[in-house]
CSV table of C-alpha atoms in Angstrom, one decimal:
chain,number,residue,atom,x,y,z
A,877,MET,CA,128.5,59.2,124.6
A,878,ASP,CA,124.9,58.1,125.0
A,879,PHE,CA,125.3,54.8,123.1
A,880,LYS,CA,127.3,51.6,123.2
A,881,ILE,CA,128.6,49.2,120.5
A,882,ILE,CA,127.7,45.6,121.1
A,883,LYS,CA,127.1,42.3,119.3
A,884,GLU,CA,123.4,41.9,118.5
A,885,PRO,CA,121.6,40.1,121.3
A,886,ARG,CA,120.2,36.8,120.3
A,887,THR,CA,119.2,35.0,123.5
A,888,HIS,CA,117.0,35.8,126.5
A,889,GLU,CA,120.0,36.3,128.7
A,890,GLN,CA,121.7,38.7,126.2
A,891,TRP,CA,118.5,40.7,125.9
A,892,ILE,CA,118.3,41.0,129.7
A,893,ASP,CA,121.9,42.3,129.7
A,894,PHE,CA,121.0,44.8,126.9
A,895,ALA,CA,117.8,46.0,128.6
A,896,ASN,CA,119.8,46.6,131.9
A,897,MET,CA,122.2,48.9,130.1
A,898,HIS,CA,119.4,51.5,129.7
A,899,LYS,CA,121.1,52.8,126.6
A,900,ALA,CA,120.8,52.6,122.9
A,901,ALA,CA,123.4,50.4,121.2
A,902,PHE,CA,124.8,49.9,117.7
A,903,THR,CA,125.3,46.3,116.7
A,904,SER,CA,128.7,45.8,115.0
A,905,ASP,CA,127.7,42.5,113.4
A,906,THR,CA,124.4,43.6,111.9
A,907,GLN,CA,124.7,47.4,111.6
A,908,ARG,CA,121.6,48.3,113.6
A,909,LEU,CA,120.7,50.7,116.3
A,910,LEU,CA,118.7,49.1,119.0
A,911,SER,CA,116.7,50.7,121.8
A,912,PHE,CA,114.5,49.1,124.5
A,913,GLN,CA,112.4,51.0,127.0
A,914,ARG,CA,109.7,50.1,129.5
A,915,ASP,CA,108.0,51.5,132.6
A,916,HIS,CA,104.9,50.7,134.6
A,917,VAL,CA,102.6,51.9,131.8
A,918,ASP,CA,104.0,50.9,128.4
A,919,SER,CA,107.1,49.6,126.5
A,920,ALA,CA,108.9,50.3,123.3
A,921,LEU,CA,111.4,48.6,121.0
A,922,ARG,CA,113.3,50.5,118.3
A,923,VAL,CA,115.2,48.8,115.5
A,924,LYS,CA,117.0,51.1,113.0
A,925,ASP,CA,119.0,49.8,110.0
A,926,VAL,CA,122.2,51.9,109.8
A,927,SER,CA,123.9,50.0,107.0
A,928,SER,CA,123.5,53.0,104.7
A,929,ALA,CA,124.6,55.6,107.2
A,930,TYR,CA,126.5,58.5,105.6
A,931,ARG,CA,125.6,57.3,102.0
A,932,THR,CA,124.1,59.7,99.6
A,933,GLY,CA,120.9,58.6,97.8
A,934,LYS,CA,120.3,55.8,100.4
A,935,ASP,CA,117.7,55.6,103.2
A,936,CYS,CA,117.8,54.1,106.7
A,937,VAL,CA,114.6,52.5,107.9
A,938,GLU,CA,113.5,52.3,111.5
A,939,TYR,CA,110.7,50.3,113.1
A,940,VAL,CA,109.2,51.4,116.4
A,941,LEU,CA,107.1,48.9,118.3
A,942,MET,CA,104.9,50.5,121.0
A,943,GLY,CA,103.2,48.4,123.5
A,944,ARG,CA,100.5,49.6,125.8
A,945,THR,CA,101.6,47.4,128.7
A,946,GLU,CA,105.0,47.3,130.3
A,947,ASN,CA,105.8,43.8,128.9
A,948,ALA,CA,104.3,44.0,125.4
A,949,ALA,CA,107.6,44.8,123.6
A,950,TRP,CA,109.5,42.2,125.7
A,951,ASN,CA,106.8,39.5,125.0
A,952,ILE,CA,107.0,40.0,121.2
A,953,LEU,CA,110.8,39.5,121.4
A,954,ALA,CA,110.1,36.2,123.3
A,955,LEU,CA,107.5,35.1,120.8
A,956,MET,CA,109.9,35.8,117.9
A,957,GLY,CA,112.7,33.7,119.5
A,958,TRP,CA,114.7,36.8,120.6
A,959,SER,CA,115.5,37.3,116.9
A,960,VAL,CA,115.7,40.9,115.6
A,961,ASP,CA,115.5,39.6,112.0
A,962,ALA,CA,112.2,37.9,112.9
A,963,VAL,CA,110.9,41.1,114.5
A,964,VAL,CA,111.9,43.1,111.4
A,965,GLU,CA,110.1,40.7,109.1
A,966,LEU,CA,107.0,40.9,111.3
A,967,CYS,CA,107.1,44.7,111.1
A,968,GLU,CA,107.7,44.7,107.3
A,969,SER,CA,104.6,42.5,106.9
A,970,ALA,CA,102.5,44.7,109.2
A,971,VAL,CA,103.3,48.1,107.7
A,972,GLN,CA,102.0,47.0,104.3
A,973,ASN,CA,98.6,47.7,105.8
A,974,LEU,CA,99.3,51.2,107.3
A,975,ASP,CA,96.1,53.2,107.9
A,976,ASP,CA,95.7,57.0,108.0
A,977,SER,CA,97.0,57.1,111.6
A,978,GLY,CA,100.4,56.2,110.3
A,979,PHE,CA,100.8,53.0,112.2
A,980,ALA,CA,99.9,49.3,111.9
A,981,ARG,CA,98.6,47.0,114.6
A,982,ILE,CA,100.3,43.7,115.5
A,983,THR,CA,98.4,41.1,117.5
A,984,LYS,CA,100.2,37.9,118.2
A,985,ASP,CA,99.2,35.4,121.0
A,986,ASP,CA,97.4,38.2,122.9
A,987,VAL,CA,100.4,40.6,122.6
A,988,VAL,CA,99.2,43.9,121.0
A,989,LEU,CA,101.6,46.5,119.7
A,990,ASP,CA,101.5,49.5,117.3
A,991,VAL,CA,104.2,49.6,114.7
A,992,TYR,CA,105.6,52.8,113.1
A,993,ARG,CA,107.9,52.9,110.1
A,994,ASN,CA,110.3,55.9,109.9
A,995,THR,CA,112.7,56.6,107.0
A,996,PHE,CA,115.9,58.7,107.4
A,997,LYS,CA,118.3,59.9,104.7
A,998,GLY,CA,121.4,57.9,105.0
A,999,VAL,CA,123.6,60.9,104.4
A,1000,HIS,CA,122.2,62.4,107.7
A,1001,THR,CA,122.3,59.2,109.7
A,1002,PHE,CA,124.9,58.8,112.5
A,1003,SER,CA,126.8,55.6,113.2
A,1004,PRO,CA,130.1,55.1,115.0
A,1005,LEU,CA,130.6,51.7,113.3
A,1006,PRO,CA,133.8,51.4,111.3
A,1007,ASP,CA,132.1,49.8,108.3
A,1008,ASN,CA,129.8,52.9,108.1
A,1009,LEU,CA,132.5,55.4,108.6
A,1010,LYS,CA,134.3,54.1,105.5
A,1011,ALA,CA,131.8,56.0,103.5
A,1012,LEU,CA,133.3,59.3,104.7
A,1013,LYS,CA,136.5,59.7,102.6
A,1014,PRO,CA,139.4,61.9,103.5
A,1015,LEU,CA,139.3,65.5,102.2
A,1016,LYS,CA,141.7,66.0,99.3
A,1017,GLU,CA,141.4,69.8,99.1
A,1018,PHE,CA,139.9,72.6,101.1
A,1019,PRO,CA,136.3,73.2,100.3
A,1020,LYS,CA,135.3,76.7,99.0
A,1021,LYS,CA,132.4,76.6,101.4
A,1022,TRP,CA,132.4,74.1,104.4
A,1023,GLN,CA,129.3,71.9,104.6
A,1024,VAL,CA,128.2,69.3,107.1
A,1025,ARG,CA,129.7,66.4,105.1
A,1026,HIS,CA,133.1,68.2,104.8
A,1027,VAL,CA,133.2,68.4,108.6
A,1028,LEU,CA,132.2,64.8,109.0
A,1029,ARG,CA,134.9,63.7,106.6
A,1030,MET,CA,137.5,65.8,108.4
A,1031,LEU,CA,136.6,64.5,111.8
A,1032,THR,CA,136.4,60.8,110.7
A,1033,ASN,CA,139.8,60.9,109.1
A,1034,GLY,CA,141.7,62.8,111.7
A,1035,GLN,CA,142.3,65.8,109.5
A,1036,TYR,CA,142.4,68.3,112.4
A,1037,ALA,CA,144.2,69.4,115.5
A,1038,ASP,CA,143.3,71.1,118.8
A,1039,LEU,CA,139.5,70.4,118.7
A,1040,LYS,CA,138.2,72.5,121.6
A,1041,ILE,CA,135.2,74.6,122.7
A,1042,ARG,CA,135.6,78.3,122.1
A,1043,TYR,CA,132.5,79.0,124.2
A,1044,LYS,CA,129.2,77.3,125.1
A,1045,TYR,CA,126.2,79.1,126.6
A,1046,SER,CA,123.4,77.5,128.5
A,1047,ASP,CA,120.3,78.8,130.2
A,1048,ASP,CA,122.1,78.5,133.6
A,1049,TYR,CA,124.0,81.7,133.9
A,1050,ALA,CA,125.6,80.7,137.2
A,1051,TYR,CA,126.9,77.4,135.7
A,1052,ASP,CA,128.3,79.3,132.7
A,1053,ASP,CA,130.0,81.7,135.0
A,1054,ALA,CA,131.4,78.9,137.2
A,1055,THR,CA,132.7,76.9,134.2
A,1056,ASN,CA,133.9,80.0,132.2
A,1057,CYS,CA,131.5,78.9,129.4
A,1058,SER,CA,133.5,75.7,128.9
A,1059,VAL,CA,136.3,77.7,127.2
A,1060,GLY,CA,139.2,75.4,126.1
A,1061,ARG,CA,137.4,72.1,126.9
A,1062,ALA,CA,138.4,69.2,124.6
A,1063,VAL,CA,135.7,67.9,122.3
A,1064,ASP,CA,135.1,64.2,121.5
A,1065,PRO,CA,134.9,64.1,117.6
A,1066,MET,CA,132.4,61.2,117.6
A,1067,VAL,CA,130.1,63.1,120.0
A,1068,LEU,CA,130.4,66.2,117.8
A,1069,MET,CA,129.5,64.2,114.7
A,1070,GLN,CA,126.4,62.8,116.5
A,1071,LYS,CA,125.3,66.3,117.6
A,1072,ILE,CA,125.8,67.8,114.2
A,1073,LEU,CA,123.6,65.1,112.6
A,1074,GLN,CA,120.9,65.5,115.1
A,1075,ILE,CA,120.2,69.0,113.8
A,1076,PRO,CA,122.4,69.5,110.7
A,1077,THR,CA,120.7,72.7,109.6
A,1078,ALA,CA,121.5,74.4,112.9
A,1079,TYR,CA,125.3,74.3,112.3
A,1080,TRP,CA,127.3,76.8,110.3
A,1081,PHE,CA,131.1,76.9,109.6
A,1082,ARG,CA,133.6,79.6,109.1
A,1083,ASP,CA,137.2,79.9,107.8
A,1084,GLY,CA,139.4,76.8,107.5
A,1085,ALA,CA,140.8,77.9,104.1
A,1086,PHE,CA,144.3,76.4,104.3
A,1087,ASP,CA,146.5,74.0,106.2
A,1088,GLY,CA,146.7,75.1,109.8
A,1089,ASP,CA,143.9,77.6,109.5
A,1090,GLU,CA,141.3,77.6,112.2
A,1091,LEU,CA,137.8,76.3,111.4
A,1092,GLY,CA,134.9,77.5,113.4
A,1093,ILE,CA,132.1,75.1,114.0
A,1094,HIS,CA,129.0,77.0,115.3
A,1095,PHE,CA,125.7,75.8,116.7
A,1096,HIS,CA,123.2,78.7,116.3
A,1097,ASN,CA,124.7,81.4,118.5
A,1098,SER,CA,125.0,79.3,121.7
A,1099,GLU,CA,128.1,77.2,121.0
A,1100,SER,CA,131.3,77.6,119.1
A,1101,ILE,CA,134.0,74.9,118.6
A,1102,ARG,CA,137.3,75.5,116.8
A,1103,CYS,CA,140.0,73.3,115.4
A,1104,GLN,CA,143.0,73.6,113.0
A,1105,VAL,CA,142.4,71.9,109.7
A,1106,CYS,CA,145.3,69.6,108.5
A,1107,LEU,CA,144.7,67.7,105.3
A,1108,ALA,CA,147.5,65.3,106.2
A,1109,PRO,CA,145.6,63.0,108.6
A,1110,THR,CA,146.7,62.4,112.1
A,1111,THR,CA,146.6,58.6,112.3
A,1112,THR,CA,145.9,58.5,116.0
A,1113,LYS,CA,142.8,60.5,115.5
A,1114,LYS,CA,141.3,58.5,112.7
A,1115,LEU,CA,137.8,57.1,113.5
A,1116,ALA,CA,137.5,54.9,110.4
A,1117,ALA,CA,139.4,51.7,110.3
């Protein structure tokens, strides 16, 4: 997985630890997705509220702070007392004055950043946090036509068995040949959920009409995953608490 689950950093030392992870992280105590990046040219801080992940009719808001120096995003954290809440409040105030460019400018004690506000549909927002996964209720019957949400509910509640790759093609034919196109490789359900929600319209589903029937989970024509659908959940596979 390309993320971690942590407690939200609130001190200088905790932010150093987070930055050194070089990974995005979900915060279990505040239900946010945090990301921090910097190089020798610029820096960026992303804060995404995932408290409405998987919920229909709800939105998840993300603020992106882009600094034109390597320390700008870090310095704004320091100026705001290492508080994500304070950073979000600063962003909320700034974006009230968005211009045609789609971003607002923050200038605070010689620190200059551009702030972008992005909105995502909650129903298509990924989160591994148990409080969010509770929105995905177990399937009570087999759908007439499988949709993304049906598959997410099935995976979250352990209503499957034998989740494996049928085939996976890449642009590297030698690798595909050496790995036998990953045939039979086990699939992590959480990773699959994340991949599906990155491009939900690219996935299509086939079969899975009754208990024990095989469901095909297809990504375009390059990857096919299969599993057996079991409405009686397998407790050891449940992702939701």
